[in-house]
């Protein structure tokens, strides 16, 4: 909830509502408006590069460019590089090439209009399901900043791109004593609130809608929660876990890391997810099982 006494702005972008709050009085909002606009601009830039929904996005333009190296923008290169790393570390449970499968499953609606977005078949006329590529058909060269597709495919970078946008926006606000950027529950908390305390941040209970599991005071840290309780079925994996989770919340130095890891652990399940977290430095996590048990990593705040 936005404190009415603090300067705050909200905007619908990237399929969610993004809210920016500053540790300054609401009466001073006009003074900081240009800085906040620069922060919001990063969400537009990341959406234009990484969204499979945005008309003319780089991801949509890439979908049918097969057989030759394609130069990527710095934003898409950053997102895809991390996505491929997470795919490798999860043994393919996390797959950034399932955009077509998600669209076929019904996750193909423009969040602004509610209308279906043209899918891969419209982007590549004459395409059949047998022609659609997989992650094995994507060859990324980070050093050259290029990618080669062997077959058409539609990237799904939602679990990476939103965190990247938060991090880029946060860079615009680091000169301030305190600021928060919240994008649909994933957030970066910079500095402190006006009282000099960490920003109070709630974690939703996946089994009790509208209630919180806990609240934490966070400062200079990112938090992201992944779970299917809000949008069942939107996370697809070719390797369903034996010990499924209802939600995963990750604290990390960057929102992109928190976003990527929370999604990856949710797809892996409890055992493999905890192993991945144990191998990752500088993060802490709270896992909620499908039956309600809590599992905390060693570094989770008391």
PDB file of N, CA and C in Angstrom, residues 252-302:
ATOM      1  N   UNK A 252      17.783 -10.900  -2.792  1.00  0.00           N
ATOM      2  CA  UNK A 252      19.037 -10.907  -3.542  1.00  0.00           C
ATOM      3  C   UNK A 252      19.517  -9.480  -3.741  1.00  0.00           C
ATOM      4  N   UNK A 253      20.776  -9.306  -4.131  1.00  0.00           N
ATOM      5  CA  UNK A 253      21.291  -7.949  -4.356  1.00  0.00           C
ATOM      6  C   UNK A 253      20.626  -7.226  -5.522  1.00  0.00           C
ATOM      7  N   UNK A 254      20.136  -7.984  -6.507  1.00  0.00           N
ATOM      8  CA  UNK A 254      19.472  -7.371  -7.652  1.00  0.00           C
ATOM      9  C   UNK A 254      18.106  -8.009  -7.865  1.00  0.00           C
ATOM     10  N   UNK A 255      17.211  -7.232  -8.462  1.00  0.00           N
ATOM     11  CA  UNK A 255      15.872  -7.748  -8.729  1.00  0.00           C
ATOM     12  C   UNK A 255      15.902  -8.818  -9.820  1.00  0.00           C
ATOM     13  N   UNK A 256      16.811  -8.683 -10.792  1.00  0.00           N
ATOM     14  CA  UNK A 256      16.891  -9.698 -11.837  1.00  0.00           C
ATOM     15  C   UNK A 256      17.286 -11.049 -11.246  1.00  0.00           C
ATOM     16  N   UNK A 257      18.234 -11.057 -10.316  1.00  0.00           N
ATOM     17  CA  UNK A 257      18.624 -12.307  -9.668  1.00  0.00           C
ATOM     18  C   UNK A 257      17.477 -12.868  -8.835  1.00  0.00           C
ATOM     19  N   UNK A 258      16.807 -12.006  -8.069  1.00  0.00           N
ATOM     20  CA  UNK A 258      15.698 -12.459  -7.229  1.00  0.00           C
ATOM     21  C   UNK A 258      14.567 -13.018  -8.081  1.00  0.00           C
ATOM     22  N   UNK A 259      14.242 -12.324  -9.169  1.00  0.00           N
ATOM     23  CA  UNK A 259      13.166 -12.745 -10.059  1.00  0.00           C
ATOM     24  C   UNK A 259      13.491 -14.079 -10.716  1.00  0.00           C
ATOM     25  N   UNK A 260      14.697 -14.188 -11.264  1.00  0.00           N
ATOM     26  CA  UNK A 260      15.094 -15.413 -11.945  1.00  0.00           C
ATOM     27  C   UNK A 260      15.147 -16.603 -10.987  1.00  0.00           C
ATOM     28  N   UNK A 261      15.723 -16.394  -9.810  1.00  0.00           N
ATOM     29  CA  UNK A 261      15.868 -17.506  -8.868  1.00  0.00           C
ATOM     30  C   UNK A 261      14.528 -17.954  -8.293  1.00  0.00           C
ATOM     31  N   UNK A 262      13.637 -17.019  -7.994  1.00  0.00           N
ATOM     32  CA  UNK A 262      12.345 -17.415  -7.434  1.00  0.00           C
ATOM     33  C   UNK A 262      11.579 -18.267  -8.434  1.00  0.00           C
ATOM     34  N   UNK A 263      11.648 -17.905  -9.712  1.00  0.00           N
ATOM     35  CA  UNK A 263      10.975 -18.701 -10.739  1.00  0.00           C
ATOM     36  C   UNK A 263      11.655 -20.057 -10.903  1.00  0.00           C
ATOM     37  N   UNK A 264      12.980 -20.048 -10.945  1.00  0.00           N
ATOM     38  CA  UNK A 264      13.715 -21.296 -11.140  1.00  0.00           C
ATOM     39  C   UNK A 264      13.452 -22.288 -10.012  1.00  0.00           C
ATOM     40  N   UNK A 265      13.476 -21.815  -8.771  1.00  0.00           N
ATOM     41  CA  UNK A 265      13.254 -22.707  -7.632  1.00  0.00           C
ATOM     42  C   UNK A 265      11.826 -23.240  -7.641  1.00  0.00           C
ATOM     43  N   UNK A 266      10.871 -22.402  -8.005  1.00  0.00           N
ATOM     44  CA  UNK A 266       9.488 -22.870  -8.080  1.00  0.00           C
ATOM     45  C   UNK A 266       9.360 -24.002  -9.101  1.00  0.00           C
ATOM     46  N   UNK A 267      10.043 -23.875 -10.227  1.00  0.00           N
ATOM     47  CA  UNK A 267       9.979 -24.904 -11.260  1.00  0.00           C
ATOM     48  C   UNK A 267      10.719 -26.173 -10.847  1.00  0.00           C
ATOM     49  N   UNK A 268      11.787 -26.035 -10.073  1.00  0.00           N
ATOM     50  CA  UNK A 268      12.578 -27.197  -9.651  1.00  0.00           C
ATOM     51  C   UNK A 268      11.919 -27.999  -8.541  1.00  0.00           C
ATOM     52  N   UNK A 269      11.159 -27.316  -7.677  1.00  0.00           N
ATOM     53  CA  UNK A 269      10.623 -27.986  -6.500  1.00  0.00           C
ATOM     54  C   UNK A 269      11.537 -27.820  -5.299  1.00  0.00           C
ATOM     55  N   UNK A 270      11.087 -28.332  -4.154  1.00  0.00           N
ATOM     56  CA  UNK A 270      11.769 -28.051  -2.891  1.00  0.00           C
ATOM     57  C   UNK A 270      13.217 -28.550  -2.869  1.00  0.00           C
ATOM     58  N   UNK A 271      13.447 -29.826  -3.108  1.00  0.00           N
ATOM     59  CA  UNK A 271      14.787 -30.392  -2.918  1.00  0.00           C
ATOM     60  C   UNK A 271      15.807 -29.789  -3.868  1.00  0.00           C
ATOM     61  N   UNK A 272      15.518 -29.847  -5.163  1.00  0.00           N
ATOM     62  CA  UNK A 272      16.457 -29.307  -6.142  1.00  0.00           C
ATOM     63  C   UNK A 272      16.556 -27.790  -6.014  1.00  0.00           C
ATOM     64  N   UNK A 273      15.455 -27.145  -5.638  1.00  0.00           N
ATOM     65  CA  UNK A 273      15.482 -25.705  -5.466  1.00  0.00           C
ATOM     66  C   UNK A 273      16.389 -25.279  -4.329  1.00  0.00           C
ATOM     67  N   UNK A 274      16.326 -25.991  -3.207  1.00  0.00           N
ATOM     68  CA  UNK A 274      17.198 -25.674  -2.079  1.00  0.00           C
ATOM     69  C   UNK A 274      18.659 -25.927  -2.423  1.00  0.00           C
ATOM     70  N   UNK A 275      18.927 -26.928  -3.250  1.00  0.00           N
ATOM     71  CA  UNK A 275      20.300 -27.184  -3.691  1.00  0.00           C
ATOM     72  C   UNK A 275      20.824 -26.021  -4.535  1.00  0.00           C
ATOM     73  N   UNK A 276      19.987 -25.530  -5.435  1.00  0.00           N
ATOM     74  CA  UNK A 276      20.389 -24.394  -6.260  1.00  0.00           C
ATOM     75  C   UNK A 276      20.666 -23.168  -5.406  1.00  0.00           C
ATOM     76  N   UNK A 277      19.811 -22.920  -4.428  1.00  0.00           N
ATOM     77  CA  UNK A 277      19.999 -21.764  -3.551  1.00  0.00           C
ATOM     78  C   UNK A 277      21.274 -21.894  -2.724  1.00  0.00           C
ATOM     79  N   UNK A 278      21.582 -23.108  -2.286  1.00  0.00           N
ATOM     80  CA  UNK A 278      22.792 -23.326  -1.482  1.00  0.00           C
ATOM     81  C   UNK A 278      24.058 -23.050  -2.296  1.00  0.00           C
ATOM     82  N   UNK A 279      23.964 -23.202  -3.622  1.00  0.00           N
ATOM     83  CA  UNK A 279      25.120 -22.969  -4.492  1.00  0.00           C
ATOM     84  C   UNK A 279      25.247 -21.509  -4.911  1.00  0.00           C
ATOM     85  N   UNK A 280      24.266 -20.682  -4.535  1.00  0.00           N
ATOM     86  CA  UNK A 280      24.224 -19.291  -4.990  1.00  0.00           C
ATOM     87  C   UNK A 280      24.545 -18.364  -3.834  1.00  0.00           C
ATOM     88  N   UNK A 281      25.602 -17.586  -3.956  1.00  0.00           N
ATOM     89  CA  UNK A 281      26.025 -16.708  -2.878  1.00  0.00           C
ATOM     90  C   UNK A 281      25.161 -15.434  -2.817  1.00  0.00           C
ATOM     91  N   UNK A 282      24.991 -14.933  -1.597  1.00  0.00           N
ATOM     92  CA  UNK A 282      24.367 -13.637  -1.413  1.00  0.00           C
ATOM     93  C   UNK A 282      22.860 -13.605  -1.517  1.00  0.00           C
ATOM     94  N   UNK A 283      22.207 -14.771  -1.449  1.00  0.00           N
ATOM     95  CA  UNK A 283      20.747 -14.799  -1.538  1.00  0.00           C
ATOM     96  C   UNK A 283      20.167 -15.545  -0.341  1.00  0.00           C
ATOM     97  N   UNK A 284      18.903 -15.264  -0.056  1.00  0.00           N
ATOM     98  CA  UNK A 284      18.166 -15.973   0.982  1.00  0.00           C
ATOM     99  C   UNK A 284      16.770 -16.234   0.445  1.00  0.00           C
ATOM    100  N   UNK A 285      16.104 -17.270   0.942  1.00  0.00           N
ATOM    101  CA  UNK A 285      14.809 -17.623   0.368  1.00  0.00           C
ATOM    102  C   UNK A 285      13.878 -18.234   1.398  1.00  0.00           C
ATOM    103  N   UNK A 286      12.600 -18.043   1.139  1.00  0.00           N
ATOM    104  CA  UNK A 286      11.510 -18.640   1.902  1.00  0.00           C
ATOM    105  C   UNK A 286      10.663 -19.443   0.926  1.00  0.00           C
ATOM    106  N   UNK A 287      10.588 -20.746   1.141  1.00  0.00           N
ATOM    107  CA  UNK A 287       9.815 -21.632   0.279  1.00  0.00           C
ATOM    108  C   UNK A 287       8.577 -22.110   1.024  1.00  0.00           C
ATOM    109  N   UNK A 288       7.436 -22.088   0.348  1.00  0.00           N
ATOM    110  CA  UNK A 288       6.189 -22.591   0.917  1.00  0.00           C
ATOM    111  C   UNK A 288       5.749 -23.787   0.082  1.00  0.00           C
ATOM    112  N   UNK A 289       5.607 -24.937   0.728  1.00  0.00           N
ATOM    113  CA  UNK A 289       5.256 -26.150  -0.006  1.00  0.00           C
ATOM    114  C   UNK A 289       3.790 -26.133  -0.422  1.00  0.00           C
ATOM    115  N   UNK A 290       3.438 -27.066  -1.291  1.00  0.00           N
ATOM    116  CA  UNK A 290       2.062 -27.175  -1.751  1.00  0.00           C
ATOM    117  C   UNK A 290       1.112 -27.514  -0.605  1.00  0.00           C
ATOM    118  N   UNK A 291       1.654 -28.090   0.471  1.00  0.00           N
ATOM    119  CA  UNK A 291       0.815 -28.438   1.622  1.00  0.00           C
ATOM    120  C   UNK A 291       0.994 -27.482   2.798  1.00  0.00           C
ATOM    121  N   UNK A 292       1.766 -26.412   2.602  1.00  0.00           N
ATOM    122  CA  UNK A 292       1.824 -25.359   3.605  1.00  0.00           C
ATOM    123  C   UNK A 292       3.052 -25.309   4.477  1.00  0.00           C
ATOM    124  N   UNK A 293       3.981 -26.271   4.362  1.00  0.00           N
ATOM    125  CA  UNK A 293       5.188 -26.223   5.181  1.00  0.00           C
ATOM    126  C   UNK A 293       6.119 -25.108   4.698  1.00  0.00           C
ATOM    127  N   UNK A 294       6.835 -24.493   5.654  1.00  0.00           N
ATOM    128  CA  UNK A 294       7.795 -23.445   5.335  1.00  0.00           C
ATOM    129  C   UNK A 294       9.208 -24.011   5.365  1.00  0.00           C
ATOM    130  N   UNK A 295      10.014 -23.585   4.408  1.00  0.00           N
ATOM    131  CA  UNK A 295      11.405 -23.994   4.337  1.00  0.00           C
ATOM    132  C   UNK A 295      12.235 -22.730   4.130  1.00  0.00           C
ATOM    133  N   UNK A 296      13.138 -22.467   5.052  1.00  0.00           N
ATOM    134  CA  UNK A 296      13.958 -21.245   5.021  1.00  0.00           C
ATOM    135  C   UNK A 296      15.409 -21.611   4.748  1.00  0.00           C
ATOM    136  N   UNK A 297      16.067 -20.800   3.936  1.00  0.00           N
ATOM    137  CA  UNK A 297      17.504 -20.974   3.777  1.00  0.00           C
ATOM    138  C   UNK A 297      18.215 -20.401   4.994  1.00  0.00           C
ATOM    139  N   UNK A 298      19.462 -20.770   5.129  1.00  0.00           N
ATOM    140  CA  UNK A 298      20.227 -20.435   6.333  1.00  0.00           C
ATOM    141  C   UNK A 298      20.319 -18.926   6.583  1.00  0.00           C
ATOM    142  N   UNK A 299      20.374 -18.140   5.518  1.00  0.00           N
ATOM    143  CA  UNK A 299      20.575 -16.693   5.650  1.00  0.00           C
ATOM    144  C   UNK A 299      19.273 -15.891   5.693  1.00  0.00           C
ATOM    145  N   UNK A 300      18.146 -16.579   5.764  1.00  0.00           N
ATOM    146  CA  UNK A 300      16.877 -15.831   5.820  1.00  0.00           C
ATOM    147  C   UNK A 300      16.811 -14.999   7.100  1.00  0.00           C
ATOM    148  N   UNK A 301      16.391 -13.727   7.025  1.00  0.00           N
ATOM    149  CA  UNK A 301      16.375 -12.874   8.221  1.00  0.00           C
ATOM    150  C   UNK A 301      15.499 -13.471   9.325  1.00  0.00           C
ATOM    151  N   UNK A 302      15.943 -13.316  10.535  1.00  0.00           N
ATOM    152  CA  UNK A 302      15.183 -13.854  11.673  1.00  0.00           C
ATOM    153  C   UNK A 302      13.831 -13.165  11.752  1.00  0.00           C
TER     154      UNK A 302
END
